[in-house]
PDB file of C-alpha atoms in Angstrom:
ATOM      1  CA  UNK A   1      82.984  93.915  84.800  1.00  0.00           C
ATOM      2  CA  UNK A   2      83.906  91.379  87.485  1.00  0.00           C
ATOM      3  CA  UNK A   3      84.957  92.364  90.973  1.00  0.00           C
ATOM      4  CA  UNK A   4      88.563  91.530  90.229  1.00  0.00           C
ATOM      5  CA  UNK A   5      88.782  92.764  86.653  1.00  0.00           C
ATOM      6  CA  UNK A   6      91.124  95.590  87.639  1.00  0.00           C
ATOM      7  CA  UNK A   7      93.158  93.659  90.201  1.00  0.00           C
ATOM      8  CA  UNK A   8      96.614  92.811  88.960  1.00  0.00           C
ATOM      9  CA  UNK A   9      97.609  89.159  88.944  1.00  0.00           C
ATOM     10  CA  UNK A  10     100.468  87.918  91.075  1.00  0.00           C
ATOM     11  CA  UNK A  11     102.455  86.951  87.990  1.00  0.00           C
ATOM     12  CA  UNK A  12     102.275  90.568  86.794  1.00  0.00           C
ATOM     13  CA  UNK A  13     104.043  91.821  89.918  1.00  0.00           C
ATOM     14  CA  UNK A  14     107.708  92.770  89.594  1.00  0.00           C
ATOM     15  CA  UNK A  15     109.875  90.258  91.377  1.00  0.00           C
ATOM     16  CA  UNK A  16     107.000  87.868  92.065  1.00  0.00           C
ATOM     17  CA  UNK A  17     108.309  84.373  91.834  1.00  0.00           C
ATOM     18  CA  UNK A  18     106.078  81.394  92.172  1.00  0.00           C
ATOM     19  CA  UNK A  19     102.899  82.673  90.535  1.00  0.00           C
ATOM     20  CA  UNK A  20     101.559  81.036  87.408  1.00  0.00           C
ATOM     21  CA  UNK A  21     100.765  83.609  84.725  1.00  0.00           C
ATOM     22  CA  UNK A  22      97.249  84.924  85.268  1.00  0.00           C
ATOM     23  CA  UNK A  23      96.552  82.511  88.109  1.00  0.00           C
ATOM     24  CA  UNK A  24      96.351  84.642  91.235  1.00  0.00           C
ATOM     25  CA  UNK A  25      95.719  88.114  92.553  1.00  0.00           C
ATOM     26  CA  UNK A  26      97.962  89.555  95.253  1.00  0.00           C
ATOM     27  CA  UNK A  27      96.254  91.388  98.080  1.00  0.00           C
ATOM     28  CA  UNK A  28      97.716  93.181 101.104  1.00  0.00           C
ATOM     29  CA  UNK A  29      95.634  92.209 104.167  1.00  0.00           C
ATOM     30  CA  UNK A  30      95.289  94.931 106.800  1.00  0.00           C
ATOM     31  CA  UNK A  31      93.266  95.907 109.854  1.00  0.00           C
ATOM     32  CA  UNK A  32      91.025  98.939 110.187  1.00  0.00           C
ATOM     33  CA  UNK A  33      89.550  98.882 113.656  1.00  0.00           C
ATOM     34  CA  UNK A  34      87.845  95.487 113.985  1.00  0.00           C
ATOM     35  CA  UNK A  35      87.565  95.063 110.212  1.00  0.00           C
ATOM     36  CA  UNK A  36      89.957  93.009 108.119  1.00  0.00           C
ATOM     37  CA  UNK A  37      90.317  94.512 104.650  1.00  0.00           C
ATOM     38  CA  UNK A  38      92.630  94.128 101.683  1.00  0.00           C
ATOM     39  CA  UNK A  39      93.989  96.254  98.847  1.00  0.00           C
ATOM     40  CA  UNK A  40      95.546  95.167  95.581  1.00  0.00           C
ATOM     41  CA  UNK A  41      99.301  94.929  96.003  1.00  0.00           C
ATOM     42  CA  UNK A  42      99.584  96.523  92.558  1.00  0.00           C
ATOM     43  CA  UNK A  43      98.490  99.825  94.152  1.00  0.00           C
ATOM     44  CA  UNK A  44     100.941  99.643  97.092  1.00  0.00           C
ATOM     45  CA  UNK A  45     104.240 101.485  96.821  1.00  0.00           C
ATOM     46  CA  UNK A  46     105.523 101.028 100.369  1.00  0.00           C
ATOM     47  CA  UNK A  47     104.579 100.667 104.015  1.00  0.00           C
ATOM     48  CA  UNK A  48     105.834 103.147 106.593  1.00  0.00           C
ATOM     49  CA  UNK A  49     105.835 103.453 110.354  1.00  0.00           C
ATOM     50  CA  UNK A  50     103.641 106.308 111.500  1.00  0.00           C
ATOM     51  CA  UNK A  51     105.838 109.337 111.913  1.00  0.00           C
ATOM     52  CA  UNK A  52     105.179 113.002 112.180  1.00  0.00           C
ATOM     53  CA  UNK A  53     101.926 114.059 110.511  1.00  0.00           C
ATOM     54  CA  UNK A  54     101.404 117.734 109.733  1.00  0.00           C
ATOM     55  CA  UNK A  55      97.693 118.496 110.262  1.00  0.00           C
ATOM     56  CA  UNK A  56      95.878 120.379 107.511  1.00  0.00           C
ATOM     57  CA  UNK A  57      93.405 123.072 108.509  1.00  0.00           C
ATOM     58  CA  UNK A  58      89.810 123.020 107.259  1.00  0.00           C
ATOM     59  CA  UNK A  59      89.820 119.378 106.230  1.00  0.00           C
ATOM     60  CA  UNK A  60      87.432 116.582 107.233  1.00  0.00           C
ATOM     61  CA  UNK A  61      88.410 114.144 109.978  1.00  0.00           C
ATOM     62  CA  UNK A  62      89.497 111.484 107.484  1.00  0.00           C
ATOM     63  CA  UNK A  63      92.389 113.696 106.314  1.00  0.00           C
ATOM     64  CA  UNK A  64      94.873 113.133 109.134  1.00  0.00           C
ATOM     65  CA  UNK A  65      97.448 115.439 107.590  1.00  0.00           C
ATOM     66  CA  UNK A  66     100.416 115.229 105.253  1.00  0.00           C
ATOM     67  CA  UNK A  67     103.858 113.688 105.425  1.00  0.00           C
ATOM     68  CA  UNK A  68     107.098 114.500 103.673  1.00  0.00           C
ATOM     69  CA  UNK A  69     108.053 111.408 101.677  1.00  0.00           C
ATOM     70  CA  UNK A  70     111.527 112.004 100.238  1.00  0.00           C
ATOM     71  CA  UNK A  71     110.667 115.596  99.337  1.00  0.00           C
ATOM     72  CA  UNK A  72     107.095 114.948  98.162  1.00  0.00           C
ATOM     73  CA  UNK A  73     104.101 116.105 100.177  1.00  0.00           C
ATOM     74  CA  UNK A  74     101.762 113.129 100.548  1.00  0.00           C
ATOM     75  CA  UNK A  75      98.277 113.357 102.068  1.00  0.00           C
ATOM     76  CA  UNK A  76      97.439 110.769 104.728  1.00  0.00           C
ATOM     77  CA  UNK A  77      93.882 109.438 104.785  1.00  0.00           C
ATOM     78  CA  UNK A  78      92.578 107.728 107.922  1.00  0.00           C
ATOM     79  CA  UNK A  79      91.083 104.687 106.235  1.00  0.00           C
ATOM     80  CA  UNK A  80      88.644 103.943 109.049  1.00  0.00           C
ATOM     81  CA  UNK A  81      87.281 107.479 109.087  1.00  0.00           C
ATOM     82  CA  UNK A  82      87.057 107.551 105.258  1.00  0.00           C
ATOM     83  CA  UNK A  83      84.988 104.357 105.323  1.00  0.00           C
ATOM     84  CA  UNK A  84      82.637 105.781 107.959  1.00  0.00           C
ATOM     85  CA  UNK A  85      84.079 103.502 110.650  1.00  0.00           C
ATOM     86  CA  UNK A  86      86.098 104.524 113.701  1.00  0.00           C
ATOM     87  CA  UNK A  87      89.079 106.815 113.248  1.00  0.00           C
ATOM     88  CA  UNK A  88      92.408 105.069 113.824  1.00  0.00           C
ATOM     89  CA  UNK A  89      93.889 105.085 117.314  1.00  0.00           C
ATOM     90  CA  UNK A  90      97.642 105.223 116.842  1.00  0.00           C
ATOM     91  CA  UNK A  91      99.328 102.189 118.336  1.00  0.00           C
ATOM     92  CA  UNK A  92     102.555 100.296 117.915  1.00  0.00           C
ATOM     93  CA  UNK A  93     101.210  98.326 114.910  1.00  0.00           C
ATOM     94  CA  UNK A  94      99.702 101.348 113.162  1.00  0.00           C
ATOM     95  CA  UNK A  95     101.276 102.167 109.832  1.00  0.00           C
ATOM     96  CA  UNK A  96     100.847 104.188 106.681  1.00  0.00           C
ATOM     97  CA  UNK A  97     100.384 102.257 103.456  1.00  0.00           C
ATOM     98  CA  UNK A  98     101.555 104.445 100.576  1.00  0.00           C
ATOM     99  CA  UNK A  99      99.421 103.777  97.506  1.00  0.00           C
ATOM    100  CA  UNK A 100      99.410 105.075  93.947  1.00  0.00           C
ATOM    101  CA  UNK A 101      95.945 105.033  92.422  1.00  0.00           C
ATOM    102  CA  UNK A 102      94.996 105.764  88.827  1.00  0.00           C
ATOM    103  CA  UNK A 103      92.116 108.210  88.384  1.00  0.00           C
ATOM    104  CA  UNK A 104      88.974 107.749  86.299  1.00  0.00           C
ATOM    105  CA  UNK A 105      90.143 110.314  83.741  1.00  0.00           C
ATOM    106  CA  UNK A 106      93.232 108.882  82.010  1.00  0.00           C
ATOM    107  CA  UNK A 107      94.520 112.440  81.556  1.00  0.00           C
ATOM    108  CA  UNK A 108      94.728 112.949  85.323  1.00  0.00           C
ATOM    109  CA  UNK A 109      97.905 111.906  87.112  1.00  0.00           C
ATOM    110  CA  UNK A 110      97.627 109.074  89.645  1.00  0.00           C
ATOM    111  CA  UNK A 111      97.048 110.028  93.259  1.00  0.00           C
ATOM    112  CA  UNK A 112      99.817 109.136  95.688  1.00  0.00           C
ATOM    113  CA  UNK A 113      98.403 108.984  99.213  1.00  0.00           C
ATOM    114  CA  UNK A 114      99.029 107.329 102.545  1.00  0.00           C
ATOM    115  CA  UNK A 115      96.375 105.151 104.143  1.00  0.00           C
ATOM    116  CA  UNK A 116      96.550 105.162 107.930  1.00  0.00           C
ATOM    117  CA  UNK A 117      95.641 101.664 109.135  1.00  0.00           C
ATOM    118  CA  UNK A 118      95.763  99.870 112.480  1.00  0.00           C
ATOM    119  CA  UNK A 119      97.960  96.997 111.254  1.00  0.00           C
ATOM    120  CA  UNK A 120      99.289  95.264 108.167  1.00  0.00           C
ATOM    121  CA  UNK A 121      99.311  91.468 108.196  1.00  0.00           C
ATOM    122  CA  UNK A 122     100.469  89.797 104.987  1.00  0.00           C
ATOM    123  CA  UNK A 123     100.235  89.518 101.228  1.00  0.00           C
ATOM    124  CA  UNK A 124      97.569  87.022 100.193  1.00  0.00           C
ATOM    125  CA  UNK A 125      97.566  85.121  96.919  1.00  0.00           C
ATOM    126  CA  UNK A 126      94.068  84.350  95.709  1.00  0.00           C
ATOM    127  CA  UNK A 127      92.635  82.776  92.599  1.00  0.00           C
ATOM    128  CA  UNK A 128      90.424  85.340  90.829  1.00  0.00           C
ATOM    129  CA  UNK A 129      87.365  83.145  91.508  1.00  0.00           C
ATOM    130  CA  UNK A 130      88.136  83.355  95.270  1.00  0.00           C
ATOM    131  CA  UNK A 131      87.312  87.079  95.196  1.00  0.00           C
ATOM    132  CA  UNK A 132      83.525  87.136  95.056  1.00  0.00           C
ATOM    133  CA  UNK A 133      81.336  90.138  94.278  1.00  0.00           C
ATOM    134  CA  UNK A 134      80.522  92.143  97.417  1.00  0.00           C
ATOM    135  CA  UNK A 135      76.930  91.895  98.594  1.00  0.00           C
ATOM    136  CA  UNK A 136      74.911  95.096  98.321  1.00  0.00           C
ATOM    137  CA  UNK A 137      73.713  94.747 101.912  1.00  0.00           C
ATOM    138  CA  UNK A 138      75.264  93.459 105.110  1.00  0.00           C
ATOM    139  CA  UNK A 139      78.742  94.972 104.929  1.00  0.00           C
ATOM    140  CA  UNK A 140      80.064  97.620 107.294  1.00  0.00           C
ATOM    141  CA  UNK A 141      82.035  99.154 104.448  1.00  0.00           C
ATOM    142  CA  UNK A 142      79.908 101.048 101.917  1.00  0.00           C
ATOM    143  CA  UNK A 143      79.307  98.757  98.905  1.00  0.00           C
ATOM    144  CA  UNK A 144      80.678 101.261  96.388  1.00  0.00           C
ATOM    145  CA  UNK A 145      84.098 101.100  98.077  1.00  0.00           C
ATOM    146  CA  UNK A 146      84.380  97.307  97.658  1.00  0.00           C
ATOM    147  CA  UNK A 147      85.768  95.381  94.683  1.00  0.00           C
ATOM    148  CA  UNK A 148      84.723  92.136  96.324  1.00  0.00           C
ATOM    149  CA  UNK A 149      85.026  89.792  99.270  1.00  0.00           C
ATOM    150  CA  UNK A 150      87.477  86.972  99.916  1.00  0.00           C
ATOM    151  CA  UNK A 151      88.341  84.777 102.893  1.00  0.00           C
ATOM    152  CA  UNK A 152      91.489  84.564 105.007  1.00  0.00           C
ATOM    153  CA  UNK A 153      92.095  82.838 108.335  1.00  0.00           C
ATOM    154  CA  UNK A 154      88.401  82.033 108.726  1.00  0.00           C
ATOM    155  CA  UNK A 155      87.330  85.653 108.213  1.00  0.00           C
ATOM    156  CA  UNK A 156      85.652  87.501 105.400  1.00  0.00           C
ATOM    157  CA  UNK A 157      87.994  90.140 103.967  1.00  0.00           C
ATOM    158  CA  UNK A 158      86.643  93.114 102.026  1.00  0.00           C
ATOM    159  CA  UNK A 159      88.782  93.954  98.993  1.00  0.00           C
ATOM    160  CA  UNK A 160      88.752  97.718  98.617  1.00  0.00           C
ATOM    161  CA  UNK A 161      88.197  99.559  95.333  1.00  0.00           C
ATOM    162  CA  UNK A 162      90.896 102.196  95.797  1.00  0.00           C
ATOM    163  CA  UNK A 163      90.117 104.092  92.564  1.00  0.00           C
ATOM    164  CA  UNK A 164      86.600 104.755  93.978  1.00  0.00           C
ATOM    165  CA  UNK A 165      87.700 105.301  97.577  1.00  0.00           C
ATOM    166  CA  UNK A 166      90.444 107.742  96.534  1.00  0.00           C
ATOM    167  CA  UNK A 167      88.837 109.466  93.555  1.00  0.00           C
ATOM    168  CA  UNK A 168      90.347 112.964  93.605  1.00  0.00           C
ATOM    169  CA  UNK A 169      87.121 114.657  92.503  1.00  0.00           C
ATOM    170  CA  UNK A 170      85.135 113.101  95.352  1.00  0.00           C
ATOM    171  CA  UNK A 171      87.862 113.753  97.927  1.00  0.00           C
ATOM    172  CA  UNK A 172      88.077 117.390  96.827  1.00  0.00           C
ATOM    173  CA  UNK A 173      84.280 117.705  97.149  1.00  0.00           C
ATOM    174  CA  UNK A 174      84.384 116.171 100.642  1.00  0.00           C
ATOM    175  CA  UNK A 175      87.115 118.565 101.686  1.00  0.00           C
ATOM    176  CA  UNK A 176      85.223 121.512 100.208  1.00  0.00           C
ATOM    177  CA  UNK A 177      82.046 120.579 102.069  1.00  0.00           C
ATOM    178  CA  UNK A 178      83.805 119.177 105.151  1.00  0.00           C
ATOM    179  CA  UNK A 179      81.877 115.916 104.951  1.00  0.00           C
ATOM    180  CA  UNK A 180      82.463 113.311 107.655  1.00  0.00           C
ATOM    181  CA  UNK A 181      83.350 110.312 105.441  1.00  0.00           C
TER     182      UNK A 181
END
């Protein structure tokens, strides 16, 4: 399976005007510490300012807490800490990207979670061929968490594999064992 096989094309996005059917993938470019990363826009529900987070006891550092999102309790994952990078320092550009991610077992409901990031920049449109497979070595983000690599503004941008990064079974195991990332 190619690195972008599960990324939704820009033409498949509701309200997306200007994309040719099947011609581009839409990626939300964001900052996590000094890293520039991206997630498929198909997984993004909304972007929020960082508000009040309710800490959860007995959870690893990457679980920053939960928020109340219109009556639903949503866990907030510090993306930097989850990737084994630096935990986010809350600043004026920090935000929470609310994502909805399908799970490996089709019988399981999708996970709705917030990703705490240092900044959100833009939505990129990329041809599928512009998202290359991630190298097995040389990335600061663990290879298994990457769908691929693309380029934006002269930088390499890691495209995250959210279904792997936010697999409920693995997150539950990390919480149970209080792992660090």
